Coordinates of C-alpha atoms in Angstrom, one line a residue:
M1 CA 64.4 192.1 124.7
S2 CA 64.7 188.4 123.6
P3 CA 63.3 185.7 125.7
N4 CA 66.8 184.3 126.2
L5 CA 68.1 187.7 127.7
Q6 CA 65.0 187.8 129.7
G7 CA 65.4 184.5 131.1
A8 CA 69.0 185.3 131.8
L9 CA 67.9 188.2 134.0
W10 CA 65.6 186.5 136.1
M11 CA 68.3 183.7 136.6
L12 CA 70.7 186.4 137.7
A13 CA 68.1 188.0 140.1
S14 CA 67.3 184.8 141.5
A15 CA 71.1 184.1 142.4
L16 CA 71.0 187.6 144.0
V17 CA 68.1 186.7 145.9
F18 CA 69.3 183.1 147.2
T19 CA 72.6 184.9 148.2
A20 CA 71.0 187.5 150.0
N21 CA 69.1 184.6 152.0
G22 CA 72.2 183.0 152.8
V23 CA 73.3 186.3 154.5
L24 CA 70.3 186.5 156.3
V25 CA 70.7 182.8 157.5
K26 CA 74.3 183.4 158.3
A27 CA 73.8 186.5 160.3
L28 CA 71.1 184.8 162.1
A29 CA 73.2 181.6 163.1
E30 CA 76.0 184.1 164.3
T31 CA 73.6 185.5 166.9
G32 CA 73.5 182.1 168.5
M33 CA 70.1 181.3 167.0
S34 CA 69.7 177.5 166.2
F35 CA 69.4 176.4 162.6
F36 CA 66.6 174.5 163.2
Q37 CA 64.9 177.7 164.4
I38 CA 65.8 179.3 161.6
A39 CA 64.5 176.7 159.2
L40 CA 61.1 176.2 161.0
A41 CA 60.7 180.2 160.7
R42 CA 61.6 179.9 157.0
A43 CA 59.0 177.2 156.2
G44 CA 56.2 178.8 158.3
F45 CA 56.5 182.1 156.7
A46 CA 56.9 180.4 153.5
L47 CA 53.8 178.8 154.1
I48 CA 51.9 181.9 155.3
A49 CA 53.1 183.3 151.8
I50 CA 52.0 180.6 149.3
L51 CA 48.5 179.9 151.2
P52 CA 46.6 182.4 149.0
F53 CA 48.1 180.7 146.0
V54 CA 46.9 177.3 147.3
Y55 CA 43.6 178.6 148.2
L56 CA 43.4 179.9 144.3
A57 CA 44.4 176.7 142.9
G58 CA 41.6 175.1 144.8
R59 CA 41.4 171.5 145.9
Q60 CA 41.7 170.0 142.4
A61 CA 45.3 171.3 142.2
L62 CA 46.1 170.1 145.5
R63 CA 45.2 166.3 144.6
T64 CA 47.8 164.2 143.7
A65 CA 48.2 160.6 142.6
Y66 CA 52.1 160.4 143.8
P67 CA 51.9 161.0 147.1
G68 CA 55.2 158.9 147.8
T69 CA 57.1 160.8 145.4
H70 CA 56.0 163.9 147.0
V71 CA 56.9 162.8 150.4
I72 CA 60.4 161.8 149.3
R73 CA 60.9 165.0 147.4
A74 CA 59.6 167.2 150.2
V75 CA 61.7 165.5 152.7
C76 CA 65.0 165.5 150.8
G77 CA 64.3 169.0 150.4
A78 CA 63.9 169.7 153.8
G79 CA 67.0 167.9 154.5
A80 CA 68.8 170.0 152.2
M81 CA 67.5 173.2 153.7
L82 CA 68.3 172.2 157.3
S83 CA 71.9 170.9 156.0
G84 CA 72.5 174.0 154.4
F85 CA 71.7 176.3 157.3
Y86 CA 73.9 174.3 159.4
A87 CA 77.0 174.6 156.8
L88 CA 76.3 178.5 156.5
S89 CA 76.6 178.4 160.5
R90 CA 80.2 176.8 160.2
L91 CA 81.5 178.0 156.7
P92 CA 82.0 181.0 154.9
L93 CA 79.7 182.0 152.3
A94 CA 81.4 181.5 149.2
D95 CA 82.4 178.0 150.5
V96 CA 78.9 176.6 150.9
T97 CA 77.8 178.4 147.8
A98 CA 80.8 176.5 145.7
I99 CA 79.9 172.9 147.3
G100 CA 76.1 173.6 146.4
F101 CA 77.4 173.3 142.7
T102 CA 77.8 169.7 143.1
T103 CA 74.1 169.2 143.0
P104 CA 74.4 168.4 139.1
L105 CA 77.2 166.1 140.0
F106 CA 74.9 163.9 142.3
A107 CA 71.9 164.3 140.1
T108 CA 74.2 162.6 137.3
V109 CA 74.9 159.8 139.6
L110 CA 71.2 159.1 140.8
A111 CA 69.7 159.5 137.6
I112 CA 71.2 156.2 136.7
F113 CA 69.5 154.4 139.4
L114 CA 66.3 156.3 140.2
L115 CA 65.5 157.2 136.5
G116 CA 67.3 154.4 134.6
E117 CA 69.5 156.8 132.5
A118 CA 72.5 155.7 130.4
V119 CA 75.6 157.8 131.6
R120 CA 78.6 157.7 128.8
W121 CA 82.1 157.9 129.5
R122 CA 82.4 161.7 128.9
R123 CA 79.7 162.4 131.6
W124 CA 81.3 160.1 134.2
T125 CA 84.5 161.9 133.3
A126 CA 83.5 165.4 133.9
T127 CA 81.7 164.2 137.2
L128 CA 84.8 162.5 138.6
V129 CA 86.6 166.0 137.7
G130 CA 84.1 167.8 139.5
F131 CA 84.4 165.6 142.8
G132 CA 88.2 166.1 142.4
G133 CA 87.5 169.9 142.8
V134 CA 85.3 169.0 146.0
L135 CA 88.5 167.4 147.2
I136 CA 90.7 170.6 146.2
M137 CA 88.2 172.5 148.4
L138 CA 88.4 169.8 151.3
R139 CA 92.3 170.3 151.3
P140 CA 93.0 166.7 152.7
D141 CA 96.5 167.8 153.7
A142 CA 95.5 170.6 155.7
L143 CA 92.9 168.4 157.5
L144 CA 95.6 166.6 159.0
T145 CA 97.1 169.1 161.0
G146 CA 93.8 170.9 162.0
Q147 CA 94.0 173.8 159.5
G148 CA 91.6 172.8 156.7
I149 CA 87.9 173.6 156.3
A150 CA 85.6 172.8 159.0
L151 CA 84.7 169.0 158.2
D152 CA 81.3 168.8 159.7
G153 CA 80.2 172.2 157.7
F154 CA 81.8 170.6 154.4
L155 CA 79.6 167.7 155.1
A156 CA 76.5 169.4 155.6
A157 CA 77.0 171.5 152.5
L158 CA 77.6 167.9 150.8
G159 CA 74.4 166.7 152.0
M160 CA 72.4 169.8 151.0
A161 CA 73.9 169.5 147.5
L162 CA 72.8 165.8 147.7
G163 CA 69.3 166.7 149.1
I164 CA 68.5 168.9 146.5
A165 CA 69.9 166.6 143.8
V166 CA 67.5 163.8 145.1
A167 CA 64.5 166.5 145.2
V168 CA 65.3 167.5 141.6
I169 CA 65.1 163.8 140.3
M170 CA 62.1 163.2 142.0
V171 CA 60.3 166.4 140.3
K172 CA 61.5 164.6 136.8
R173 CA 59.3 161.9 137.8
L174 CA 56.2 163.7 138.4
P175 CA 54.1 164.5 135.6
K176 CA 54.3 168.2 134.1
S177 CA 50.6 168.5 134.9
E178 CA 51.5 168.2 138.4
H179 CA 50.4 171.7 140.0
Q180 CA 53.4 173.8 141.7
S181 CA 51.2 174.6 144.5
V182 CA 51.3 171.0 145.6
M183 CA 55.1 170.8 145.6
L184 CA 55.6 174.0 147.7
L185 CA 52.9 173.0 150.0
W186 CA 54.6 169.7 150.7
F187 CA 58.2 171.4 151.2
C188 CA 56.7 173.4 153.9
L189 CA 54.7 170.7 155.7
A190 CA 57.9 168.5 155.6
S191 CA 60.3 171.3 156.7
I192 CA 57.9 172.3 159.4
A193 CA 57.7 168.2 160.6
L194 CA 61.4 167.9 160.7
A195 CA 62.2 171.2 162.5
V196 CA 59.6 171.8 164.8
V197 CA 60.7 169.6 167.8
P198 CA 64.6 170.7 167.9
A199 CA 63.5 174.0 167.3
I200 CA 61.5 174.3 170.2
Q201 CA 64.0 172.6 172.5
A202 CA 66.4 175.3 171.3
W203 CA 63.9 178.1 171.3
Q204 CA 65.5 181.6 171.4
E205 CA 63.2 184.6 171.7
P206 CA 63.6 186.6 168.6
S207 CA 63.9 190.2 168.8
L208 CA 62.0 192.5 166.4
Q209 CA 65.0 192.7 164.2
Q210 CA 65.4 189.0 164.1
W211 CA 61.6 188.4 163.6
L212 CA 62.1 190.6 160.6
M213 CA 65.0 188.8 159.3
L214 CA 63.3 185.4 159.9
A215 CA 60.2 186.5 157.9
G216 CA 62.6 187.6 155.5
V217 CA 64.3 184.2 154.8
G218 CA 60.9 183.0 154.5
V219 CA 59.6 185.2 151.9
I220 CA 62.8 185.5 149.9
G221 CA 63.1 181.6 149.8
V222 CA 59.7 181.6 148.0
S223 CA 60.5 184.5 145.7
G224 CA 63.8 183.0 144.7
Q225 CA 62.0 179.8 143.9
S226 CA 59.6 181.7 141.8
L227 CA 62.3 183.5 139.8
I228 CA 64.0 180.4 138.9
I229 CA 60.5 178.9 137.3
R230 CA 60.2 182.5 135.6
A231 CA 63.6 182.2 134.1
Y232 CA 63.2 178.8 132.9
R233 CA 60.1 179.5 131.2
A234 CA 61.1 182.7 129.5
G235 CA 64.3 181.1 127.6
E236 CA 66.1 178.2 126.7
A237 CA 67.4 176.0 129.6
S238 CA 70.8 175.8 127.9
F239 CA 71.3 179.6 127.7
I240 CA 70.0 180.3 131.1
A241 CA 71.6 177.9 133.2
P242 CA 75.2 179.2 133.4
F243 CA 73.8 182.2 134.8
D244 CA 73.3 180.6 137.8
Y245 CA 77.0 180.6 138.5
A246 CA 76.7 184.2 139.6
K247 CA 76.1 183.1 142.9
I248 CA 79.6 182.4 143.6
L249 CA 80.4 186.2 142.6
F250 CA 77.4 187.7 144.7
A251 CA 78.6 185.2 147.4
M252 CA 82.2 186.3 147.7
A253 CA 81.1 190.1 147.4
F254 CA 78.3 189.7 150.3
G255 CA 80.8 187.5 152.0
F256 CA 83.4 190.3 152.3
L257 CA 81.0 193.0 153.0
F258 CA 78.9 191.4 155.7
F259 CA 81.3 188.8 157.4
A260 CA 84.9 190.2 156.4
E261 CA 85.2 186.8 154.5
V262 CA 88.1 186.5 152.0
P263 CA 87.9 183.3 150.0
E264 CA 91.1 181.0 149.8
N265 CA 92.9 180.2 146.7
W266 CA 91.8 176.5 147.3
T267 CA 88.3 177.6 147.3
L268 CA 88.7 179.4 144.2
A269 CA 90.4 176.7 142.6
G270 CA 88.0 174.0 143.6
A271 CA 85.0 176.2 142.7
A272 CA 86.4 176.5 139.0
V273 CA 86.9 172.9 138.6
I274 CA 83.3 172.2 139.8
V275 CA 81.7 174.8 137.6
A276 CA 83.8 173.6 134.6
S277 CA 82.6 170.0 135.0
T278 CA 79.1 171.0 135.5
L279 CA 78.9 173.5 132.9
Y280 CA 80.1 170.5 130.6
I281 CA 77.7 167.9 131.6
A282 CA 75.1 170.8 130.9
R283 CA 76.4 171.4 127.6
R284 CA 76.4 167.8 127.0
E285 CA 72.8 167.1 128.2
T286 CA 72.0 170.1 125.6
K287 CA 73.4 168.4 122.6
L288 CA 72.3 164.7 123.4
G289 CA 68.8 166.3 123.8
T290 CA 68.9 168.2 120.6
R291 CA 70.2 165.0 118.9
K292 CA 67.1 163.1 120.2
E293 CA 64.5 165.6 119.1
R294 CA 66.1 165.9 115.7
E295 CA 66.0 161.9 115.7
R296 CA 62.3 162.1 116.6
A297 CA 61.7 164.6 113.9
G298 CA 62.9 162.4 111.4
V299 CA 66.0 164.6 110.4
V300 CA 69.3 162.8 109.2
E301 CA 72.4 164.8 109.4

């Protein structure tokens, strides 16, 4: 099996795992459990899952010269998780998944201000088109009559995408030598810090089934992150990244099976525009990256 095919299979597995995680979160929210409590359990069980790896990594791997960057990344990542969990309690699974695909669009804009990257007119056009897809999903005309998508859930889903984009940009500012255990540990601690007080205030004693589901949210979340890392280490990013869009197919299937959700035409149309624009940006990035590598190697076309 080729490395690219291996990477694609790992990415498909991560898409399936993250969608299953969304099903668990949404199912717990529908029982009346606070999304803060779900997030606290997610971070707590994830912390338990990674502690053995932290121990094996040793103190040396946990030392960092970039505490500020780690704090920003962890807080934004934790905020994105909280926003995403709230969005899942208010919107269909497919809607939250589709809005989540705006992360590369936010990352394009943030890269200008945080990384000093130059963005040419084609990427700007693709980014604006992508946000046009967001407006299609929002259906401003229907909002005026109270029939549109739940605005609070929609904004929470956008907040999730923005938080993830900031976290991704912060990772790019860290050297490749920075140990993964540091990132996971900071994320878990930041999530616990943000969720613990409101979670205690809204605490609902879980049943045995709910405890098992909460544990699943924590372990599955860490597993999904691990699968993505495996995917990008196995093959070429430009080949592997598009397979992440399988999430929308899984989300539509799971949403129908578990919650009787049928995506509206507006959702499908907006998702198509968002996916197309982010795919264009990814292809553009790949071409520019290849050109720069050839120039550094002294290859003249």
